[in-house]
CSV table of C-alpha atoms and ligand atoms in Angstrom, one decimal:
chain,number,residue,atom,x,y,z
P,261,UNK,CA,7.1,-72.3,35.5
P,262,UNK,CA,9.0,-69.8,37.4
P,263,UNK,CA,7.4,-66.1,38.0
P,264,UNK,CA,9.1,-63.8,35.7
P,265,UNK,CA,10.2,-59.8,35.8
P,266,UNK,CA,10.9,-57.4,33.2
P,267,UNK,CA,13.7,-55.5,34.9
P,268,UNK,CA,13.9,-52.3,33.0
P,269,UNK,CA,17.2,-50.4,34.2
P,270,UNK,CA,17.4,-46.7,33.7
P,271,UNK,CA,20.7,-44.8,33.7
P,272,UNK,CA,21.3,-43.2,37.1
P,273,UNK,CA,24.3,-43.5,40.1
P,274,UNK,CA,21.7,-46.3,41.5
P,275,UNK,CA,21.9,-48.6,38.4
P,276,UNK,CA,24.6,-50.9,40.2
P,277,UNK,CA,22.1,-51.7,42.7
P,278,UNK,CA,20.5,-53.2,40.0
P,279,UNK,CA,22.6,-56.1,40.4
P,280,UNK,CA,22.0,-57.0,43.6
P,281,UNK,CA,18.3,-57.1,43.3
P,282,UNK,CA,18.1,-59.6,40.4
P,283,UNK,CA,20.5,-61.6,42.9
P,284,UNK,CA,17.6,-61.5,45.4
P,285,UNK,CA,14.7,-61.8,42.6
P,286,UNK,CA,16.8,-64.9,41.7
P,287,UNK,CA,16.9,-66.5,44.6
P,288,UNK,CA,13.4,-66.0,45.6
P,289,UNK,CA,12.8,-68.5,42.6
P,290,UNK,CA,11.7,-65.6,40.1
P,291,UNK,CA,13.2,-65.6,36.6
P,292,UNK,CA,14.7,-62.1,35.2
P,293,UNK,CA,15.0,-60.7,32.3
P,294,UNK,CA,17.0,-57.1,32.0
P,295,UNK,CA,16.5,-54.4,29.2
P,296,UNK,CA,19.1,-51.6,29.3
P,297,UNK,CA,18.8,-47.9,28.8
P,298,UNK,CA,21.8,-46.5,26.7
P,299,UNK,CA,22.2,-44.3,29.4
P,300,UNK,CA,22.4,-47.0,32.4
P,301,UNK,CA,25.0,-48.9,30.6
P,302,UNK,CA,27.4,-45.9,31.6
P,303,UNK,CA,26.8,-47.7,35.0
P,304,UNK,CA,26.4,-51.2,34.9
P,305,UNK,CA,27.5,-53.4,32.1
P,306,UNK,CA,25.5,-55.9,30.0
P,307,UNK,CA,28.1,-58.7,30.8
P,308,UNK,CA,27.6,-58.6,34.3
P,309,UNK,CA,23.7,-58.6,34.3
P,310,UNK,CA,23.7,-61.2,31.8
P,311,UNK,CA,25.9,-63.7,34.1
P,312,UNK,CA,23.4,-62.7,37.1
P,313,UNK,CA,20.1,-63.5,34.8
P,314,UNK,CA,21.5,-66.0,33.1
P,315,UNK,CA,19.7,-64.5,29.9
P,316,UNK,CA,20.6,-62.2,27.3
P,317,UNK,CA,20.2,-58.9,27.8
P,318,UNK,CA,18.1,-56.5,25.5
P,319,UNK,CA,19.3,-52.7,24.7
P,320,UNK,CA,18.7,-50.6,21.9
P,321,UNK,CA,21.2,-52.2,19.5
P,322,UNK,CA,19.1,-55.6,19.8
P,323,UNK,CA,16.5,-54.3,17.6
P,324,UNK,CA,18.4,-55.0,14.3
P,325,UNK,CA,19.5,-58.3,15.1
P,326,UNK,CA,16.5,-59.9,17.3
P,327,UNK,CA,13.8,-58.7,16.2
P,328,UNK,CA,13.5,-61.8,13.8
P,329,UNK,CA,13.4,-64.3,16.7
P,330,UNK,CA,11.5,-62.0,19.5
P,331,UNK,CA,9.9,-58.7,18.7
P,332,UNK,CA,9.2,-55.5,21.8
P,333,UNK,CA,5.6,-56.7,22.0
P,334,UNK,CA,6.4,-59.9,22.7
P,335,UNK,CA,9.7,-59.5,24.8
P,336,UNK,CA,7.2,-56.3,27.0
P,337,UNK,CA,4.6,-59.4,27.3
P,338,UNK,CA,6.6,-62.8,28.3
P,339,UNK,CA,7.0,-61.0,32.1
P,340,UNK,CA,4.2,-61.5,34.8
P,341,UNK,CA,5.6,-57.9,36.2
P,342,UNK,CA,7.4,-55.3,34.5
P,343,UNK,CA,9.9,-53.5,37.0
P,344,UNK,CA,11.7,-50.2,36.5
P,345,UNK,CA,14.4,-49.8,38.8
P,346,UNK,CA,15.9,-47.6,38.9
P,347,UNK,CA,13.6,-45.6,37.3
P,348,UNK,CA,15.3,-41.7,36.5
P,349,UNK,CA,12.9,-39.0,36.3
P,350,UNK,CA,13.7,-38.5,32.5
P,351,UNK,CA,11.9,-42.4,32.0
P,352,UNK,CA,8.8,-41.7,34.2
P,353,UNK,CA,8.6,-38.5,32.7
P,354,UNK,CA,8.2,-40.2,29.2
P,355,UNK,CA,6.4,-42.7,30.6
P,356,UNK,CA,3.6,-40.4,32.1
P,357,UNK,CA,3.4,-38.6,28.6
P,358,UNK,CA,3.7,-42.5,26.0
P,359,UNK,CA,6.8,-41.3,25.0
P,360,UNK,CA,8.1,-44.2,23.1
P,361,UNK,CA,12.0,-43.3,21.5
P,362,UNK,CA,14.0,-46.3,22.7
P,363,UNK,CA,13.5,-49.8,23.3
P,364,UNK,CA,12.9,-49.5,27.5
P,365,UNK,CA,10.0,-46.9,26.7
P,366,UNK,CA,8.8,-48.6,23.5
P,367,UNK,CA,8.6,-52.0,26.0
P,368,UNK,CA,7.0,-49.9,28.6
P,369,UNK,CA,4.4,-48.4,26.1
P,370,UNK,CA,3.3,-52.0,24.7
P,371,UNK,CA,3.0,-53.9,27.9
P,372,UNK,CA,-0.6,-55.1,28.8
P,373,UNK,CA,1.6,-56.1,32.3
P,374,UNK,CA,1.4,-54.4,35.8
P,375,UNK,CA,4.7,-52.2,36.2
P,376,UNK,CA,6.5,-51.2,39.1
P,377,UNK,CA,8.9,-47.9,38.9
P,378,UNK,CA,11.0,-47.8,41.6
P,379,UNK,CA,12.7,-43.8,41.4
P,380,UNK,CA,16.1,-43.0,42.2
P,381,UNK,CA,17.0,-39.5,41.8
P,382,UNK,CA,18.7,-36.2,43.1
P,383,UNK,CA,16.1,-34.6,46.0
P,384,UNK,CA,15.8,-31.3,43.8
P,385,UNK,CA,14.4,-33.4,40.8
P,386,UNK,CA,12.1,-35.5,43.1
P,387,UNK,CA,10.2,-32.9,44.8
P,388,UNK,CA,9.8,-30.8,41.3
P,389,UNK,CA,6.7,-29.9,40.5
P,390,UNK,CA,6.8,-31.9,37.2
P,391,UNK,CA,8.1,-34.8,38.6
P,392,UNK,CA,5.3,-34.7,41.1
P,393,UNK,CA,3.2,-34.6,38.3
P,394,UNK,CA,4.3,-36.9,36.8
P,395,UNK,CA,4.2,-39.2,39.3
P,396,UNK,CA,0.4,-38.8,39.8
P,397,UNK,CA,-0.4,-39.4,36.6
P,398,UNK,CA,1.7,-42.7,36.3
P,399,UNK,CA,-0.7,-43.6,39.5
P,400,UNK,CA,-4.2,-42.9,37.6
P,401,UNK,CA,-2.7,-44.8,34.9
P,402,UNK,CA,-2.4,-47.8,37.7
P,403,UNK,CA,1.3,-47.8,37.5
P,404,UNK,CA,2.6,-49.0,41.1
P,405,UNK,CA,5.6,-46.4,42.0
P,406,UNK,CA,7.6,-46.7,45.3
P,407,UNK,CA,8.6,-44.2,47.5
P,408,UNK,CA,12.5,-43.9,47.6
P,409,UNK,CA,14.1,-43.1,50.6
P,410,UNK,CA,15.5,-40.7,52.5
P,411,UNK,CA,19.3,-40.2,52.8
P,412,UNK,CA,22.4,-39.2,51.8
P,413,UNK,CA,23.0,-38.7,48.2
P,414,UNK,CA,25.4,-39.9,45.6
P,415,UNK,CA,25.9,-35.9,44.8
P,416,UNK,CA,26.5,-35.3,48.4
P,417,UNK,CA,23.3,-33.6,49.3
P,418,UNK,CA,20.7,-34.5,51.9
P,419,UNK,CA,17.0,-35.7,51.1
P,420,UNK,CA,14.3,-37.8,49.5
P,421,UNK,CA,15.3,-39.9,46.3
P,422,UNK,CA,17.6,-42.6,47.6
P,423,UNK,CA,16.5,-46.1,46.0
P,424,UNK,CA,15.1,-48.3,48.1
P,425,UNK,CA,17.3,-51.1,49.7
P,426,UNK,CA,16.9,-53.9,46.9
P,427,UNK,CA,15.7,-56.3,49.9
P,428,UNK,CA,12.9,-53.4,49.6
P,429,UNK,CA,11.7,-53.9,45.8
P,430,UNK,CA,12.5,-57.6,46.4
P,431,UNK,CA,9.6,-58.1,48.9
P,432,UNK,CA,7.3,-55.5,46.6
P,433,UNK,CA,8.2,-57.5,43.3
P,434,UNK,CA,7.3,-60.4,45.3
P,435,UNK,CA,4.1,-58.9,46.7
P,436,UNK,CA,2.9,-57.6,43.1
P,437,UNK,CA,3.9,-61.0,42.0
P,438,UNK,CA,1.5,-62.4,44.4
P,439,UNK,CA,-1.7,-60.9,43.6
P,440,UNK,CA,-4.5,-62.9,42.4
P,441,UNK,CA,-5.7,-61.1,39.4
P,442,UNK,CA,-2.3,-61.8,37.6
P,443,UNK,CA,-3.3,-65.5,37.2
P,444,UNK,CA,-5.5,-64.0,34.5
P,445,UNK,CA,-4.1,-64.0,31.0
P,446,UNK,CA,-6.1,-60.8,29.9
P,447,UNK,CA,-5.7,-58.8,32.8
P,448,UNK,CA,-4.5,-55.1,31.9
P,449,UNK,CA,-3.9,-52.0,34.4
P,450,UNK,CA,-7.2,-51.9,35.4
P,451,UNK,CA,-8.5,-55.8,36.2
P,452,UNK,CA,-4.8,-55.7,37.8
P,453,UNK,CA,-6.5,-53.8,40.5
P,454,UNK,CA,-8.2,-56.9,42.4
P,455,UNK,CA,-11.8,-56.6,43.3
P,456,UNK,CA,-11.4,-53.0,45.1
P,457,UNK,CA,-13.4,-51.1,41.8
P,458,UNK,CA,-11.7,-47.9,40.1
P,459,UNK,CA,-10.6,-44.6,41.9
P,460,UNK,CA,-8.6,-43.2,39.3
P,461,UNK,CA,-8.2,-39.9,39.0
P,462,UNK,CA,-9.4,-39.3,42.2
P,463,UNK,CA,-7.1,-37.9,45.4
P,464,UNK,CA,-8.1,-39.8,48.8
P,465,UNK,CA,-6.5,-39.3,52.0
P,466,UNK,CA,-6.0,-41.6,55.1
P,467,UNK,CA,-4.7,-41.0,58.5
P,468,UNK,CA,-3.2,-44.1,60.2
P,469,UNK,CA,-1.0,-45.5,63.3
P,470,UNK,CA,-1.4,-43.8,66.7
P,471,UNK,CA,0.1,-40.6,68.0
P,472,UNK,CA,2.5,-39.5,70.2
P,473,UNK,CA,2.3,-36.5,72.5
P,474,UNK,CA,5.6,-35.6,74.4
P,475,UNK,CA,5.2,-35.0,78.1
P,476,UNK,CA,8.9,-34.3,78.2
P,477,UNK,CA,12.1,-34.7,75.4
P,478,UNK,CA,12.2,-38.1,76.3
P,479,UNK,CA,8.7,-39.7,77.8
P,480,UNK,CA,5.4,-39.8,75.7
P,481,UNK,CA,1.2,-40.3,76.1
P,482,UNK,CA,0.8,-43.0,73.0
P,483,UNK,CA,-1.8,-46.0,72.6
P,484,UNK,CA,-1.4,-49.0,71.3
P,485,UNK,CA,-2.5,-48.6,66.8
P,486,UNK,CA,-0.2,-50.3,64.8
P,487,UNK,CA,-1.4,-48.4,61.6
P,488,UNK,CA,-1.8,-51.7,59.7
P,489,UNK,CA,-5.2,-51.0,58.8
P,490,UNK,CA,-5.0,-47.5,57.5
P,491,UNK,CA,-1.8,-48.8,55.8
P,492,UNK,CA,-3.8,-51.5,54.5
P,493,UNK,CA,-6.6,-49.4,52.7
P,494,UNK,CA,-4.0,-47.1,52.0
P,495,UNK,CA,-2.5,-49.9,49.4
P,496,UNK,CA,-5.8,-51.1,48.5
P,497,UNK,CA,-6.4,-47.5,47.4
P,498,UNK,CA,-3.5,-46.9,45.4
P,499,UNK,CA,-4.4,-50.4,43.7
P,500,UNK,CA,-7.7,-49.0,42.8
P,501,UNK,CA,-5.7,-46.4,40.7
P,502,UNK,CA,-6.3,-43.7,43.0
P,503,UNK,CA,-3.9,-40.6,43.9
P,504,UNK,CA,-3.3,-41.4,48.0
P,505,UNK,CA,-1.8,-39.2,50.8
P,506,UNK,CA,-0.8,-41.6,54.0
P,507,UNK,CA,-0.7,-39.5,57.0
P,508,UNK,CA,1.0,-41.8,59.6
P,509,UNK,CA,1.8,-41.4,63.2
P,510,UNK,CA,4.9,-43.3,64.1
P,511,UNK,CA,4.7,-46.7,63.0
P,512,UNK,CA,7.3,-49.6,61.6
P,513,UNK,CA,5.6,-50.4,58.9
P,514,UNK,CA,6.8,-49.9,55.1
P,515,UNK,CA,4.6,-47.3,52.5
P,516,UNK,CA,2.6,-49.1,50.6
P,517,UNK,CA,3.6,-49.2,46.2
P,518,UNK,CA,2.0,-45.7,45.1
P,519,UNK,CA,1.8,-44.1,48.3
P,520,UNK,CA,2.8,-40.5,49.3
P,521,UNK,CA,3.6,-40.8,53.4
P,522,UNK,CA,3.6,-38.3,55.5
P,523,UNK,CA,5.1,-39.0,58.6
P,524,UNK,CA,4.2,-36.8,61.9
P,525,UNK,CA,4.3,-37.5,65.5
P,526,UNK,CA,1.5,-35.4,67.4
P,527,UNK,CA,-2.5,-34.8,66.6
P,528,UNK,CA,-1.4,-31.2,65.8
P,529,UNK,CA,1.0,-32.0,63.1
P,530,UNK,CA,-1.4,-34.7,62.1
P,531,UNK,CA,-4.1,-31.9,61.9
P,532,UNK,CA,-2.2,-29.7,59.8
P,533,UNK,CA,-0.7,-32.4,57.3
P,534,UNK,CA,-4.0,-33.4,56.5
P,535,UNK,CA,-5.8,-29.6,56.1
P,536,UNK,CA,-2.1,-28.7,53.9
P,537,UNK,CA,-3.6,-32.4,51.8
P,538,UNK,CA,-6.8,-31.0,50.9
P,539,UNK,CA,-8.4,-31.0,48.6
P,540,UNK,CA,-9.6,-34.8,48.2
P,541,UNK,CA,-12.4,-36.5,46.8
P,542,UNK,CA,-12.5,-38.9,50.0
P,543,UNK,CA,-11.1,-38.9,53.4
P,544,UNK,CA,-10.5,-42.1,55.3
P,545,UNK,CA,-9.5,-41.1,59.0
P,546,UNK,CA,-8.1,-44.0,60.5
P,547,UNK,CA,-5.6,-42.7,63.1
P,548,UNK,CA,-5.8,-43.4,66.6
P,549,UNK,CA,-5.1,-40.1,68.2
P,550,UNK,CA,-4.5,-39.2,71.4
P,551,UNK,CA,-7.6,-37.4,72.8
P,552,UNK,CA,-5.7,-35.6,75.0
P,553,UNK,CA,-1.7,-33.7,75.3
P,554,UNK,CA,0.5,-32.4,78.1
P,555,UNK,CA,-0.5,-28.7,78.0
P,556,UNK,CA,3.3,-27.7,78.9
P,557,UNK,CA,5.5,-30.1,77.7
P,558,UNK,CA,8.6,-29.8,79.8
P,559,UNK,CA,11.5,-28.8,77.6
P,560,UNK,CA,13.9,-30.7,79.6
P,561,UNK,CA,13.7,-34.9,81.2
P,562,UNK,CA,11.1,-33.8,84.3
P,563,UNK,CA,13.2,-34.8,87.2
P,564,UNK,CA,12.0,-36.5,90.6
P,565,UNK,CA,12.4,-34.1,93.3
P,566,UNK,CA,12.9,-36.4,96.2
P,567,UNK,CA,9.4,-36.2,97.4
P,568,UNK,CA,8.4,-39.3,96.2
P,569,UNK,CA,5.3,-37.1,94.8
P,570,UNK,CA,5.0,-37.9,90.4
P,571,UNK,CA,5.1,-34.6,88.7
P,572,UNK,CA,1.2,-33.5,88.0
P,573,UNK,CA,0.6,-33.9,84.5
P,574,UNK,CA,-2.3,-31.1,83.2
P,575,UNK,CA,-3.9,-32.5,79.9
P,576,UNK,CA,-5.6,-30.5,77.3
P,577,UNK,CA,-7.8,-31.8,74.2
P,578,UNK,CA,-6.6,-32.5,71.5
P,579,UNK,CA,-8.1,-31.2,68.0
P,580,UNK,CA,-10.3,-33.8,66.3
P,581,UNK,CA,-9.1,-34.3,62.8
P,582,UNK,CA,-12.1,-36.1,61.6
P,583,UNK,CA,-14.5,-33.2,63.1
P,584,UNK,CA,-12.6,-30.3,61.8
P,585,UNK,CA,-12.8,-32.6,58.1
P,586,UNK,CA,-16.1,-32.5,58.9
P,587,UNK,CA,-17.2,-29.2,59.1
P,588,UNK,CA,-14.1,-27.8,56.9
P,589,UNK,CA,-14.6,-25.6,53.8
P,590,UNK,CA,-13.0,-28.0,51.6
P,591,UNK,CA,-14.9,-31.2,53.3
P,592,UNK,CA,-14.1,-34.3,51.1
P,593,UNK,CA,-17.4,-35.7,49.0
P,594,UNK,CA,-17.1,-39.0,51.4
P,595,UNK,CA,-15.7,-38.5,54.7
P,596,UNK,CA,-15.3,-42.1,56.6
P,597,UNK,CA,-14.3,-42.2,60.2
P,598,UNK,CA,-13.4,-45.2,62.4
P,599,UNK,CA,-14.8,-45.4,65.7
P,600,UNK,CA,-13.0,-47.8,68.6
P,601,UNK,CA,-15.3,-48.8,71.1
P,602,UNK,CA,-14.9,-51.6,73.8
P,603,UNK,CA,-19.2,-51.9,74.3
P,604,UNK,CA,-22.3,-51.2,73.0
P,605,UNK,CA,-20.4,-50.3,69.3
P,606,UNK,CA,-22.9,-49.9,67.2
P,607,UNK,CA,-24.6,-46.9,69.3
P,608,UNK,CA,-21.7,-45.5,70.2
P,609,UNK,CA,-20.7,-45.0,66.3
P,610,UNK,CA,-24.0,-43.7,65.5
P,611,UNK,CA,-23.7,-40.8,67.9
P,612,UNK,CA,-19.9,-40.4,66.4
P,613,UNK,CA,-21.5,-40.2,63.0
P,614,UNK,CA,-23.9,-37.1,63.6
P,615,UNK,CA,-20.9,-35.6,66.0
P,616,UNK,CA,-18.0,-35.8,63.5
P,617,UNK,CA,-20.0,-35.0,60.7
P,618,UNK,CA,-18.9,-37.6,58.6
P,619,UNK,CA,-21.0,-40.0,56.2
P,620,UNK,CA,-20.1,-43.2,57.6
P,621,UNK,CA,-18.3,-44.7,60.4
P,622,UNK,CA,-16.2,-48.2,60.9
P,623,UNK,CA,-16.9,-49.2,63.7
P,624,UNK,CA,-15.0,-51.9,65.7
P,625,UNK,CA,-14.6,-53.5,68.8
P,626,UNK,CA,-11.1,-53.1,70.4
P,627,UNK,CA,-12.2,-55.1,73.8
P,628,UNK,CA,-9.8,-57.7,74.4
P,629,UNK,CA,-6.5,-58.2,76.1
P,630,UNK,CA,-3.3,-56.8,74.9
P,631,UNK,CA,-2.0,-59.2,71.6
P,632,UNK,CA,-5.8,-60.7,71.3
P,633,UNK,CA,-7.4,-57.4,70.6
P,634,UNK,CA,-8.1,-55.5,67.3
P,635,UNK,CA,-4.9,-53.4,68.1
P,636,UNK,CA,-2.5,-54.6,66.6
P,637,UNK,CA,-3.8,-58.0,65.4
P,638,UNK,CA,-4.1,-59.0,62.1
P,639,UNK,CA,-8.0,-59.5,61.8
P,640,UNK,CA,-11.2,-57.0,62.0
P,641,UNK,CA,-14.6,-57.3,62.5
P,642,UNK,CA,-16.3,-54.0,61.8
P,643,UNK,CA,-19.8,-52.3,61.1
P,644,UNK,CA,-20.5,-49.8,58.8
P,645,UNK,CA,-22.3,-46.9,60.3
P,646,UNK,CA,-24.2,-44.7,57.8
P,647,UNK,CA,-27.5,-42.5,57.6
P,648,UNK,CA,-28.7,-45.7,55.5
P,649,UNK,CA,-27.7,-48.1,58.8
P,650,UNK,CA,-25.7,-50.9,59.5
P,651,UNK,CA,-23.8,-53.2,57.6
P,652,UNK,CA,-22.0,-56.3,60.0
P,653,UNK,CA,-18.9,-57.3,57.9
P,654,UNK,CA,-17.9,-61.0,59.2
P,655,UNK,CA,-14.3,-61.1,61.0
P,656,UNK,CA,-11.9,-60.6,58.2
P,657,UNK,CA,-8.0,-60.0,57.6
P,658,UNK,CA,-7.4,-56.8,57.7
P,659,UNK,CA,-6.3,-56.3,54.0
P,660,UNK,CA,-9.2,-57.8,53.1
P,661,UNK,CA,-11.2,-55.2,55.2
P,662,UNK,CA,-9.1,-52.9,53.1
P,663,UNK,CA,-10.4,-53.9,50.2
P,664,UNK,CA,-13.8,-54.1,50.7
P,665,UNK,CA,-14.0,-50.5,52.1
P,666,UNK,CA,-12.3,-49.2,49.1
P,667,UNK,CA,-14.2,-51.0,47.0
P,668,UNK,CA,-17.7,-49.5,48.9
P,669,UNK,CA,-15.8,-46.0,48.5
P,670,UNK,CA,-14.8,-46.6,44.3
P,671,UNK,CA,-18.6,-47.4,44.2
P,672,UNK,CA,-19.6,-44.2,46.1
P,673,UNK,CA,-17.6,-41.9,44.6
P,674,UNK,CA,-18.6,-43.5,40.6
P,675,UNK,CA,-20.0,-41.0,38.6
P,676,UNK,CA,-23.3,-43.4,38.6
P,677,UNK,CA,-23.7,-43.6,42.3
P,678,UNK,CA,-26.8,-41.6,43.8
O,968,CTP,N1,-10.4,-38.8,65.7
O,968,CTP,C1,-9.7,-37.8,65.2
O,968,CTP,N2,-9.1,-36.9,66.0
O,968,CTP,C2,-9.2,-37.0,67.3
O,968,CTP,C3,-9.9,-38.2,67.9
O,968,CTP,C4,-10.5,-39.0,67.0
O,968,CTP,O1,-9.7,-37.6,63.9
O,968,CTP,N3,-8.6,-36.2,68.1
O,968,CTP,C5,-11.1,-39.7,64.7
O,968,CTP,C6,-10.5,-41.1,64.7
O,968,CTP,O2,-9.5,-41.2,63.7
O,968,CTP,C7,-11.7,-42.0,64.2
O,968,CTP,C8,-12.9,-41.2,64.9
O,968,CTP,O3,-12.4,-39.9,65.1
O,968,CTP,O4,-11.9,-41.9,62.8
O,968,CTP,C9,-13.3,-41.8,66.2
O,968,CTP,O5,-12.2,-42.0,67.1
O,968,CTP,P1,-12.5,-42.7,68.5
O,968,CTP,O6,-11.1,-42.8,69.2
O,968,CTP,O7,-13.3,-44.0,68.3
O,968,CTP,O8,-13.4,-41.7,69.2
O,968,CTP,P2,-13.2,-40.3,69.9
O,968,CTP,O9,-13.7,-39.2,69.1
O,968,CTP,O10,-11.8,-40.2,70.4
O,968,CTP,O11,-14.2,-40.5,71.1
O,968,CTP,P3,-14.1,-41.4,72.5
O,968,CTP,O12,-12.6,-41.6,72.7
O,968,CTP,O13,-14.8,-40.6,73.5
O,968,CTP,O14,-14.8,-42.7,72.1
């Protein structure tokens, strides 16, 4: 039996892309089924997605005729994954408030299925406060929403709230698709989640990837982070439900479903992205940043001078994000730091602990050549460091790690946690 999506197509410029991604659902072996808005059929016609699911395709003006053979419940149920794409900010503004008034938000309101909204809208409406809001609270509710991109718009202006390439939803739709918990029948929003516990409701915020600090316009000081591991508990967080802020250094990796990124380059603008985040119930302070920065970066390529002498380069410190959380005004409830050490780890992280000021510390052993090592590899073998002591975690993938530190956090943060 072939996976199957609910595509739910909202009326925007973007609708048309609609078409392609049912093309690349359908060839990926997943079976489609489309529900118009009235509004999205101004853009793309019911012929044409019909011939592309092969199936017939539901709008308002089915109701009359099939609701004999296959009522909303049912039609909102028969999908593994409901997907709203594009999704305007007029639909995930009624579906943040249950607003039922048509058959894509009646579907969307009686669905015991995960969704996906996938937003496509003019910059100005994206970054609106009430869209913003909106957003969130689509998130607590466990609804998975992903980020749209940056670009060009249909109305000619500049900004975020481009849909993402369909390739992009394809591989989400595919991920979503994927997770375990879907094999059960009775699983709503919340057992959707996976085994990572419940952070709804609650804002947690993660700092990921490396940075880089310019020694001139074109040369860098950088390390070798890939960010997959903040990235990674950066999903599992936004699975749990919660509200997550992704601070990332420069990385190629994509956001994770339900994740505001913000991207910076040096530990400076990383500093000041994540005190401008605050406040949040739980900071996880992945990042590997650069201890140290030119103090004078040169405004222009440095030049050699013939002497076959390098320029000297004069470092200064860099601020230490997770210290400053520490002792900050608006310090999160949890504070969890990561410590990379290459010996004697678990002392090493326990001084880090009382240093930094944070509650506990994952600590893990980046020894190792360059494509072996914890850097950028796929697995992770950490100890948690805490005023209670150590916990040895066997070697595990590193979404796995994700999960099981999110679902430590979810239990620390529960109201019933001492
Ligand atoms: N960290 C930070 N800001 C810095 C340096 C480190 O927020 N300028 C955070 C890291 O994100 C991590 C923790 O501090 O959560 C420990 O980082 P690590 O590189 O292991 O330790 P350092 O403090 O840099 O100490 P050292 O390099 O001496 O081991």
């Amino acid at each position: 039996m072939p996976q199957r999506v609910l595509l739910i197509v909202s009326g925007g410029i973007a609708a048309y892309k609609s078409l392609e991604l049912v093309r690349l659902l359908r060839k990926r072996g997943i079976a489609v089924r489309a529900v118009l808005t009235r509004s999205a059929k101004q853009f793309v016609t019911p012929l044409s997605l019909g011939v592309l699911t092969e199936d017939q395709v539901y709008d308002d003006l089915f109701d009359l005729k099939a609701e004999c053979e296959i009522g909303h419940i049912q039609l909102s149920r028969q999908a593994d994954l409901v997907v709203v794409a594009p999704a305007t900010a007029n639909i995930l503004a009624k579906m943040a408030n249950g607003i039922a008034d048509d058959l894509a938000t009646t579907l969307l309101l009686a669905t015991d299925k995960p969704v996906l909204a996938v937003p496509a809208m003019n910059v100005r409406m994206w970054h609106h406060k009430a869209t913003q809001r909106n957003l969130a609270q689509l998130r607590a509710d466990g609804v998975h929403v992903m980020e749209p991109d940056d670009g060009e718009m249909a109305c000619g202006e500049y900004g975020k709230g481009r849909l993402p390439e369909p390739e992009a939803i394809a591989v989400e739709v595919e991920r979503l698709l994927a997770l375990p918990s879907r094999a059960d029948p009775l699983a709503g929003q919340q057992d959707f989640m996976g085994d990572t516990g419940s952070l709804a409701g609650q804002h947690v915020l993660i700092t990921a990837g490396p940075t880089h600090e310019p020694i001139d316009p074109v040369r860098y000081i950088a390390n070798r982070s890939s960010g997959k591991q903040g990235f990674a508990i950066a999903a599992a967080a936004a699975r749990a439900g919660a509200r997550v802020t992704l601070v990332a250094g420069p990385v190629q990796l994509q956001t994770p479903a339900g994740v505001i990124r913000i991207d910076v380059e040096t530990a400076r603008e990383m500093l000041s992205a994540v005190e401008a985040a605050l406040p949040a119930d739980a900071a996880i302070i992945v990042a590997a940043v650069a201890d140290w920065r030119v103090a004078d970066a040169a405004g222009q390529k440095i030049k050699k001078d013939g002497s076959g002498q390098p320029a000297p380069l004069a470092l200064v410190e860099n601020p230490d994000i997770l210290a400053t959380l520490g002792h900050h005004a608006q310090r999160p409830k949890l504070l969890v730091g990561f410590a990379a050490e290459t010996e004697k780890v678990a002392d090493h992280a326990q001084a880090k602990l009382a240093k930094k000021g944070a509650d506990w510390i994952v600590a893990n052993d980046v020894s190792g050549a360059p494509g072996e090592s914890v850097m950028g590899g796929e697995d992770n073998a950490v100890q948690i460091v805490s005023a209670q002591g150590i916990e040895c975690w066997p070697r595990l993938p590193k979404h796995a790690v994700a999960d099981k530190l999110i679902a430590k956090v979810a239990h620390a943060l529960s109201p019933s946690a001492d």
